Short mmCIF file of C-alpha atoms in Angstrom, two decimals:
data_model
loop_
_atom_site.label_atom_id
_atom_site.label_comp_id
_atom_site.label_asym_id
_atom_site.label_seq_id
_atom_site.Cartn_x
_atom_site.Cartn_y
_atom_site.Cartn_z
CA UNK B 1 -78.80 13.17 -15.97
CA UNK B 2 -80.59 10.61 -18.20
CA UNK B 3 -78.62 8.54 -20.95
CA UNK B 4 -79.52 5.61 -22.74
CA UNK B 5 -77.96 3.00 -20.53
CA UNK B 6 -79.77 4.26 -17.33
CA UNK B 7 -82.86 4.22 -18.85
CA UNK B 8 -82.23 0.49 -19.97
CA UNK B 9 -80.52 -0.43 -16.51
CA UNK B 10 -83.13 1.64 -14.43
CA UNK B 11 -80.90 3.51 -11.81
CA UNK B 12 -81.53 7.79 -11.68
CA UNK B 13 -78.29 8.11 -10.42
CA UNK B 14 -75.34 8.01 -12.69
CA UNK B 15 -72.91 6.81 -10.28
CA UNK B 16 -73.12 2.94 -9.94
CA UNK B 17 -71.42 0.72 -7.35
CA UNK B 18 -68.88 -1.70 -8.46
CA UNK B 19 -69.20 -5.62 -7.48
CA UNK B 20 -66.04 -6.41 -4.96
CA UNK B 21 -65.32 -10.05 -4.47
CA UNK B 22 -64.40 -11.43 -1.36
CA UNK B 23 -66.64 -10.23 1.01
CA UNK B 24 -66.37 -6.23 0.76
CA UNK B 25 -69.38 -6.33 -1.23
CA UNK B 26 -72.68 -7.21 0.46
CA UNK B 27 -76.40 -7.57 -0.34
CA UNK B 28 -77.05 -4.75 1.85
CA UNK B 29 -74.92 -2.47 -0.11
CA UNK B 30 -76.53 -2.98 -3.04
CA UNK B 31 -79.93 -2.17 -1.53
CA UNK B 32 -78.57 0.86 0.30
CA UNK B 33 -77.14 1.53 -3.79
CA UNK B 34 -81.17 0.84 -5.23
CA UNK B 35 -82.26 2.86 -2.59
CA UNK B 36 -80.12 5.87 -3.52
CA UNK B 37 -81.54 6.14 -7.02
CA UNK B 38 -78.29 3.56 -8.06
CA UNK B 39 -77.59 0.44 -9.51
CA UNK B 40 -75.29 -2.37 -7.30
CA UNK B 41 -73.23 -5.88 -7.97
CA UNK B 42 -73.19 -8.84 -6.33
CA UNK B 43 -69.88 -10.23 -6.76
CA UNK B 44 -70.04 -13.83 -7.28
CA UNK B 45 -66.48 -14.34 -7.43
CA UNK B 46 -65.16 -16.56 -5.09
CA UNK B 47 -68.58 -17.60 -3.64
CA UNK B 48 -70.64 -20.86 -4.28
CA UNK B 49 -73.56 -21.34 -6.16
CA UNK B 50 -75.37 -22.00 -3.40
CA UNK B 51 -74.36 -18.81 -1.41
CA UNK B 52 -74.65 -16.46 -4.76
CA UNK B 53 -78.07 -17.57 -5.51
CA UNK B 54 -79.48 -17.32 -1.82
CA UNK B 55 -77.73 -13.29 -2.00
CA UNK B 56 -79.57 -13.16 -5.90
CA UNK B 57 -82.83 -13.94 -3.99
CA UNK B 58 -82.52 -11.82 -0.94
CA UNK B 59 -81.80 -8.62 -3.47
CA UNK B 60 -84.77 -9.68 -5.91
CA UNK B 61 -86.75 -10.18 -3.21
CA UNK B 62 -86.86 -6.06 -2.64
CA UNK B 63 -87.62 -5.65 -6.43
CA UNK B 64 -84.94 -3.51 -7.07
CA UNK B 65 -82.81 -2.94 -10.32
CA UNK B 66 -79.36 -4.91 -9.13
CA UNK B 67 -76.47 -7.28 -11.25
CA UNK B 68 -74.46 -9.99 -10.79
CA UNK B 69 -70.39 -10.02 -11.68
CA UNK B 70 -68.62 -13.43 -12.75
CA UNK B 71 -64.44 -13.85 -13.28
CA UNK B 72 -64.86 -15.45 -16.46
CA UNK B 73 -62.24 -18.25 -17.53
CA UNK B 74 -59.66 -19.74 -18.20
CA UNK B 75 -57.71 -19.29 -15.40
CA UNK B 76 -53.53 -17.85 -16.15
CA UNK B 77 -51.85 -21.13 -15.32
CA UNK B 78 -48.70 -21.24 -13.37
CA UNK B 79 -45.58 -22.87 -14.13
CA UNK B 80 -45.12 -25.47 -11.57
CA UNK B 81 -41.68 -24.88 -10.49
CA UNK B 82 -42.49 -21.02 -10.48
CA UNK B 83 -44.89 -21.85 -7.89
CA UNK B 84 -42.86 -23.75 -5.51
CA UNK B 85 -40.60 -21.49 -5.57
CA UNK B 86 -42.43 -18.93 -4.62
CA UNK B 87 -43.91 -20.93 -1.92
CA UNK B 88 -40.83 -21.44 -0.26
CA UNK B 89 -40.47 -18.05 0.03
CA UNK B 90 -43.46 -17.73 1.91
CA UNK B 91 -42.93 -20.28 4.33
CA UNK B 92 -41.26 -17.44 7.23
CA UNK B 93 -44.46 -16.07 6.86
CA UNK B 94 -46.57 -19.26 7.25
CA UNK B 95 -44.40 -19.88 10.55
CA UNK B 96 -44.50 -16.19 12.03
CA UNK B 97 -48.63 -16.50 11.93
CA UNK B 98 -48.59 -20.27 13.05
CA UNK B 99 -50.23 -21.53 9.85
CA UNK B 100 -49.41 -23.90 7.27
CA UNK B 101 -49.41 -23.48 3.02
CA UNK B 102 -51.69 -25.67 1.07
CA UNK B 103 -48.92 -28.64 0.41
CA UNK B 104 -50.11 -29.83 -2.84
CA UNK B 105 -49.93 -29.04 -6.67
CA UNK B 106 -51.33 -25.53 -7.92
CA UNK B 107 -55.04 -25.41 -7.83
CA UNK B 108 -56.23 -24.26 -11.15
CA UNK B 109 -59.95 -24.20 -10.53
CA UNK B 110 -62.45 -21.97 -12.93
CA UNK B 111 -64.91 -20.91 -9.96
CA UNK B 112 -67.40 -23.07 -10.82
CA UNK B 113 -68.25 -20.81 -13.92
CA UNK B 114 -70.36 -23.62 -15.60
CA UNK B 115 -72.77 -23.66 -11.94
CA UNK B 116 -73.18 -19.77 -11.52
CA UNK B 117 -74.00 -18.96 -15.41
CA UNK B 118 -77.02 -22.12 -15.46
CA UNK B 119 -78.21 -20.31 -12.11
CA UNK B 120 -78.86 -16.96 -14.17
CA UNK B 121 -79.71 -18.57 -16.86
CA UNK B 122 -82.26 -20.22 -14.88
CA UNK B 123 -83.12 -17.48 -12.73
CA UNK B 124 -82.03 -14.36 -15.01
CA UNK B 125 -81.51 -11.22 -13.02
CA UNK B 126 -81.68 -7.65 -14.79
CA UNK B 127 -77.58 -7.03 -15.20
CA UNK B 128 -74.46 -9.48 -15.75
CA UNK B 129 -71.01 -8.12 -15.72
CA UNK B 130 -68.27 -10.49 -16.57
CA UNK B 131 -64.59 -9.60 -15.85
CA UNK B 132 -61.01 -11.12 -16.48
CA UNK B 133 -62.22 -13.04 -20.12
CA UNK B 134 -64.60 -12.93 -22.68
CA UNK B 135 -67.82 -15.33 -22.07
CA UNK B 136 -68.61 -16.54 -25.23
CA UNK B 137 -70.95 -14.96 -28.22
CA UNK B 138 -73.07 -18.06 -27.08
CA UNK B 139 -73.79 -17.31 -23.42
CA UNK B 140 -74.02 -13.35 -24.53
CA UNK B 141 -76.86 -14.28 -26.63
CA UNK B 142 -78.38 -16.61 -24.25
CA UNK B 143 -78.08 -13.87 -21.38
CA UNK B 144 -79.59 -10.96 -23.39
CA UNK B 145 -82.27 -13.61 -24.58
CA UNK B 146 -83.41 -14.09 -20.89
CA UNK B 147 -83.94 -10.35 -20.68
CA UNK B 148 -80.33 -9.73 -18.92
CA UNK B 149 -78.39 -7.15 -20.13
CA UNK B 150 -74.69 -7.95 -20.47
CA UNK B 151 -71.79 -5.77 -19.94
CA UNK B 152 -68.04 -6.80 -19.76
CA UNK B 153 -64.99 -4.87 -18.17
CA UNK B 154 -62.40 -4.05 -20.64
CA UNK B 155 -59.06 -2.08 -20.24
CA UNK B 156 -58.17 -1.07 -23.72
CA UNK B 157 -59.93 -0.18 -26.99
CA UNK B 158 -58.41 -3.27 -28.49
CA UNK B 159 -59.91 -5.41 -25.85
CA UNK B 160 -63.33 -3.55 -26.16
CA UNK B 161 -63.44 -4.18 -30.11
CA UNK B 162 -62.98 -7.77 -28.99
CA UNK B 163 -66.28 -7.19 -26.76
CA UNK B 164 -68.13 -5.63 -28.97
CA UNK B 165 -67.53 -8.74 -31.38
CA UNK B 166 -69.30 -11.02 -29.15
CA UNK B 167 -72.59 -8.77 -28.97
CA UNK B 168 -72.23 -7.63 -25.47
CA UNK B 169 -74.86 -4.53 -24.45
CA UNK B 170 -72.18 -2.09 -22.99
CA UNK B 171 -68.92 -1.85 -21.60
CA UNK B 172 -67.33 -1.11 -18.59
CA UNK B 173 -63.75 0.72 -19.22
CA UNK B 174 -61.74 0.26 -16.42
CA UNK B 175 -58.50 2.09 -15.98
CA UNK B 176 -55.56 1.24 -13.85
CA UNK B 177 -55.57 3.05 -10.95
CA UNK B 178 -58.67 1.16 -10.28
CA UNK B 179 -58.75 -1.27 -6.76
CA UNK B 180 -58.62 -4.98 -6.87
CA UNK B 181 -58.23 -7.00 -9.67
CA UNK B 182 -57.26 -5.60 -13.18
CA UNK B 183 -59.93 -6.82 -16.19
CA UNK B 184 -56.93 -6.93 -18.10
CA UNK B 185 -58.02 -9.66 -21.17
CA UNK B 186 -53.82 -10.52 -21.10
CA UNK B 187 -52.20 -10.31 -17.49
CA UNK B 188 -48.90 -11.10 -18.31
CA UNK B 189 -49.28 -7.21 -19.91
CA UNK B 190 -50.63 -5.07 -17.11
CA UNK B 191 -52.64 -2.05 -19.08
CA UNK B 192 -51.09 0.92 -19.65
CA UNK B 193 -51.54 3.75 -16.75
CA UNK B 194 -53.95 5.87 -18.99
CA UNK B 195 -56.56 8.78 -17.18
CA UNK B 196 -59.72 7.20 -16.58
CA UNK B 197 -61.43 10.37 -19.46
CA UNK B 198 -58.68 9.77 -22.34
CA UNK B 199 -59.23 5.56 -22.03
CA UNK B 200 -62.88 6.45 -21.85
CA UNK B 201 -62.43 8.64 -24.82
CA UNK B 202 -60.17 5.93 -27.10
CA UNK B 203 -62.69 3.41 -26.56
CA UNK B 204 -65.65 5.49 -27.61
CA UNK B 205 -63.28 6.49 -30.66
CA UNK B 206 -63.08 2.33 -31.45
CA UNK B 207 -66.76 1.19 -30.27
CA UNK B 208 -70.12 2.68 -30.58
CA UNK B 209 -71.01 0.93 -27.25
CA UNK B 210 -72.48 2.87 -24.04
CA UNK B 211 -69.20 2.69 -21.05
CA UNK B 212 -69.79 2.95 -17.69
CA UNK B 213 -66.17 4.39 -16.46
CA UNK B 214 -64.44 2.82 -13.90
CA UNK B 215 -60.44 3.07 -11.70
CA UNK B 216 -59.24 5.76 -9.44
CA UNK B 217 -62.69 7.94 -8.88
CA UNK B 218 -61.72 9.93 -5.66
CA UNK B 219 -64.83 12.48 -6.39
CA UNK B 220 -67.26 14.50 -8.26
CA UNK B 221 -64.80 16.01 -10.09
CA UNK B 222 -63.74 13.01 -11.38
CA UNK B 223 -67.09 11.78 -12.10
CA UNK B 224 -67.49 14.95 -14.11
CA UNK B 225 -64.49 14.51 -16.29
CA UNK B 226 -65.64 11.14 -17.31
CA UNK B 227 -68.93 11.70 -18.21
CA UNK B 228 -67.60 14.55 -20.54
CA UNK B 229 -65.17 12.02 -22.09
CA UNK B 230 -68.59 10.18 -23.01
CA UNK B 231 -69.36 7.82 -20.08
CA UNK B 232 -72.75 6.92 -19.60
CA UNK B 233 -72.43 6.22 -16.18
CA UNK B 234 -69.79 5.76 -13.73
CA UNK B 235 -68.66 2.78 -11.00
CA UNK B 236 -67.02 3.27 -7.94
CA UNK B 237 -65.41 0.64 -5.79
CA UNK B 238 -62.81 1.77 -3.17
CA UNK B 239 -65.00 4.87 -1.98
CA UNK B 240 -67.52 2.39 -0.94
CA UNK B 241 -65.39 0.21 1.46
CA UNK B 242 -65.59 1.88 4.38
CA UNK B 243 -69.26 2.69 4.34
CA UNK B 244 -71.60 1.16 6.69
CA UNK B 245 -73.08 -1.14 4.46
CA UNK B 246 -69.50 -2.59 3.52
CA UNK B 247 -68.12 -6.31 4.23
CA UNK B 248 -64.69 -5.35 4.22
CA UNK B 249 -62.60 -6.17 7.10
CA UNK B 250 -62.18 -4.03 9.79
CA UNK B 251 -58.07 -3.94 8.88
CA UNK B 252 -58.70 -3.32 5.75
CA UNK B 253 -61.13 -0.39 6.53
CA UNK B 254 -58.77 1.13 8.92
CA UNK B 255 -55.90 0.82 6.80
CA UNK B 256 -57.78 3.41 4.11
CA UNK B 257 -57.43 6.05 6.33
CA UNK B 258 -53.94 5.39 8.34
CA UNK B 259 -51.43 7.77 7.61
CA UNK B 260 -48.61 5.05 7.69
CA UNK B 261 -49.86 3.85 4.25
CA UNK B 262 -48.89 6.44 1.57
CA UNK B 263 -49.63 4.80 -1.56
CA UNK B 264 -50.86 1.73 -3.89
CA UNK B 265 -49.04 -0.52 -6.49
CA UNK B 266 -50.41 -2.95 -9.06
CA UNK B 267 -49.35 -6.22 -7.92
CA UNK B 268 -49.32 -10.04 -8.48
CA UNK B 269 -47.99 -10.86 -5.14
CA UNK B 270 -51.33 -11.84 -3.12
CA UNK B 271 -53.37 -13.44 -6.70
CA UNK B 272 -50.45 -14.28 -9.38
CA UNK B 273 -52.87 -11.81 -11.19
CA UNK B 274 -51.96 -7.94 -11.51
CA UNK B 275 -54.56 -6.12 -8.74
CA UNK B 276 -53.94 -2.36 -7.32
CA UNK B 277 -53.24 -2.76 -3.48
CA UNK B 278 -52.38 -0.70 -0.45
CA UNK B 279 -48.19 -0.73 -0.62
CA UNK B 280 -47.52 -3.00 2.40
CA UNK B 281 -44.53 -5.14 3.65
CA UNK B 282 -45.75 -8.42 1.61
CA UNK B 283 -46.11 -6.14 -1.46
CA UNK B 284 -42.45 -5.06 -1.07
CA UNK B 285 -41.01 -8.52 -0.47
CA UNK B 286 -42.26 -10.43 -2.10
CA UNK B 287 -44.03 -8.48 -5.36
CA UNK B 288 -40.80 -9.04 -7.35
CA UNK B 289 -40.88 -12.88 -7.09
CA UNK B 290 -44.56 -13.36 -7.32
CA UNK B 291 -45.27 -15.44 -10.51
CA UNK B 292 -47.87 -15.33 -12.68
CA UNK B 293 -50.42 -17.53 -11.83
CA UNK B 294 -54.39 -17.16 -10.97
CA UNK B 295 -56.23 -18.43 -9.25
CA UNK B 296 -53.02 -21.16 -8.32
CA UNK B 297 -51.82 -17.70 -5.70
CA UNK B 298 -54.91 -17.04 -5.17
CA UNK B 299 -55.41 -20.51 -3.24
CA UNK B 300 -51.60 -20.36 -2.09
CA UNK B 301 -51.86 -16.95 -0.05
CA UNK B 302 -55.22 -17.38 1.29
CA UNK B 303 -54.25 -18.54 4.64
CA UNK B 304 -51.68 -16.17 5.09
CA UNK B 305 -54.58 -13.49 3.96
CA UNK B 306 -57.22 -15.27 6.08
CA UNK B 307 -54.55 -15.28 9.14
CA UNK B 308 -53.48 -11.64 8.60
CA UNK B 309 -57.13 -10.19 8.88
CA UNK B 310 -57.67 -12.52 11.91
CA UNK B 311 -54.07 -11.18 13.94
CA UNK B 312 -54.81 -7.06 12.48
CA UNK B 313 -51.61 -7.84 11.16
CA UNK B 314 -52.26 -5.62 7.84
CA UNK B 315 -48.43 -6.15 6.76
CA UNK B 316 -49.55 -9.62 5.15
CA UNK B 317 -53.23 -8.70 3.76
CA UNK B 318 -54.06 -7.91 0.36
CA UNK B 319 -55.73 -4.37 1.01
CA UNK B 320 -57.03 -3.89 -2.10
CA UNK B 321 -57.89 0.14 -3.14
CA UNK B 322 -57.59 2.69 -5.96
CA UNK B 323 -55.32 5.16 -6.03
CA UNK B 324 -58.27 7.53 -4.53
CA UNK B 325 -58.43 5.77 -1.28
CA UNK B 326 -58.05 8.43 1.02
CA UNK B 327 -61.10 9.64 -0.13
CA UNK B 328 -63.30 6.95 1.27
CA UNK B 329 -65.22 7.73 4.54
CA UNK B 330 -67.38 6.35 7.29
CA UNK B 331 -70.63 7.27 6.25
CA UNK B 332 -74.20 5.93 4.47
CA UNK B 333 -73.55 4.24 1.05
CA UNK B 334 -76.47 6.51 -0.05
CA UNK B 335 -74.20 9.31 1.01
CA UNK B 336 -71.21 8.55 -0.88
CA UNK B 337 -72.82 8.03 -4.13
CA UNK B 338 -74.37 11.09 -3.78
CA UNK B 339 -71.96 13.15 -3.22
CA UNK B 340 -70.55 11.61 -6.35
CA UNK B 341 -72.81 12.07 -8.22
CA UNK B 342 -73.18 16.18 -7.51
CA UNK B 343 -70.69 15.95 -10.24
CA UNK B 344 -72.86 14.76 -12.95
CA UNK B 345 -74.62 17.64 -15.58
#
């Protein structure tokens, strides 16, 4: 299957492997992606400069097709009292892992967004996704000048129009039951739980922009269904985290496939920022108190996260999947986005 935006973006495959911050996505599963005739992210989320631009290197330096995802700002600010109140709540857990909470004011930090977009404007690379805001009409420009093509992660057709408006190359609609983080533009109003092939289908109804469909692909079937809605190409996330080429942790990994977990809910518990988790003890407790707030939660939970992971203790970690997790196997990358992609025309 050949569409416009894979002959732009250069993958054969129209299956494409989402960027996932915070460690689950490596360099070497975006080669194993190139290799397999598809197109992978390097998150950049979370990581400095310094670390993103040595992992930009190592991936150009195979002269494969590969892009590059940035959170975009401004952060959702928390209110202060909010988020001491939620840290007190927090504190039993703190004690029962023998850590301690970061003791000062929120930090509202922007990921050093200024940094990362001078390195690719410096060094472009062939693909920029952007996620959780809207860059800027300037940088757009700037970015498709350079010879990047930009796309940006949108959740509704009202939030694609807004897109569209700032001259972005394509879009990728992401529905709710995806993984991780929502791309909601406004999370204080999680998006609506729409099928992946009707959002697909309202967005190509309000822009004539190429999508790449993203949230809740557990197979070819569904792979199938959203290319006949219209997508151009589809991105995967969860299916790819326990493949050999993945960073996640070994808890989290396990987790996918333990009976004992029977579901996922959109939370702001771990983040202060809605994201679709494994339903665990910390998403039960303390998901109804959990402010808004990002990255401030982000930074407040991270020890507790970090601590987690380190003890197997998955009651406390943020194990982040789609609500086709149980899908996901122990296998080649290669493999999975193959066998995805069987569902293609």
């Amino acid at each position: 299957m050949r569409t416009r935006l894979l002959d732009r973006l250069g993958p054969t495959l129209p299956v494409l492997a989402a960027p996932m911050a915070g460690g689950a996505g490596t360099p070497e599963l975006v080669l194993a992606a190139a290799r397999a005739g598809s197109l992978g992210f390097l998150a950049g989320g979370y990581r400095t400069p310094d670390a993103l631009a040595a992992q930009i290197e190592r991936v150009r330096a195979a002269g494969v097709a590969f892009g590059v995802n940035l959170f975009t700002p401004p952060p959702v600010p928390v209110d202060p009292r909010a988020y001491r109140d939620y840290a007190r709540t927090l504190e039993p857990e703190a004690e029962r892992l023998g850590i301690a909470l970061p003791d000062g004011p929120p930090v509202e930090d922007d990921d050093r967004w200024e940094r990362k977009t001078e390195l690719l404007l410096a060094r472009p690379v062939p693909v920029v996704s952007f996620t959780f805001g809207l860059p800027g009409a300037e940088l757009v420009e700037a970015l498709r000048k350079a010879g990047t093509a930009v796309l940006q992660s949108v959740t509704s057709p009202e939030e694609a129009s807004r897109a569209a408006d700032q001259g972005v190359d394509a879009l990728v609609v992401q529905a709710c039951a995806a993984g991780g983080h929502s791309a909601t533009l406004t999370p204080g109003r999680p998006p609506a739980d729409v099928p992946l092939p009707d959002l697909v289908d309202a967005v190509r109804r309000a822009v004539p922009l190429p999508v790449v469909a993203a949230g809740g692909v557990a197979g070819p079937e569904d792979v199938a269904a959203a290319l006949r809605a219209g997508a151009e190409a589809v991105s995967v996330g969860t299916l790819l985290l326990r493949t050999h080429e993945s960073g996640a942790s070994a808890p989290h990994q396990d987790a996918l496939a333990d009976p004992a977990f029977t579901g996922t809910v959109l939370t702001t518990a771990f983040t202060g920022r809605p994201a679709r988790a494994l339903r665990n003890r910390f998403t039960d407790l303390h998901g109804p108190s959990a402010p808004l707030g990002y990255p401030a939660l982000h930074h407040l939970t991270a020890p507790l996260r970090k601590a987690g992971t380190a003890a197997g203790d998955t009651s406390v970690v943020h194990l982040w999947a789609g609500t086709g997790y149980r899908r996901a196997r122990r296998e080649p990358a290669a493999d999975t986005l193959r066998r995805l992609a069987a569902g293609a025309p």
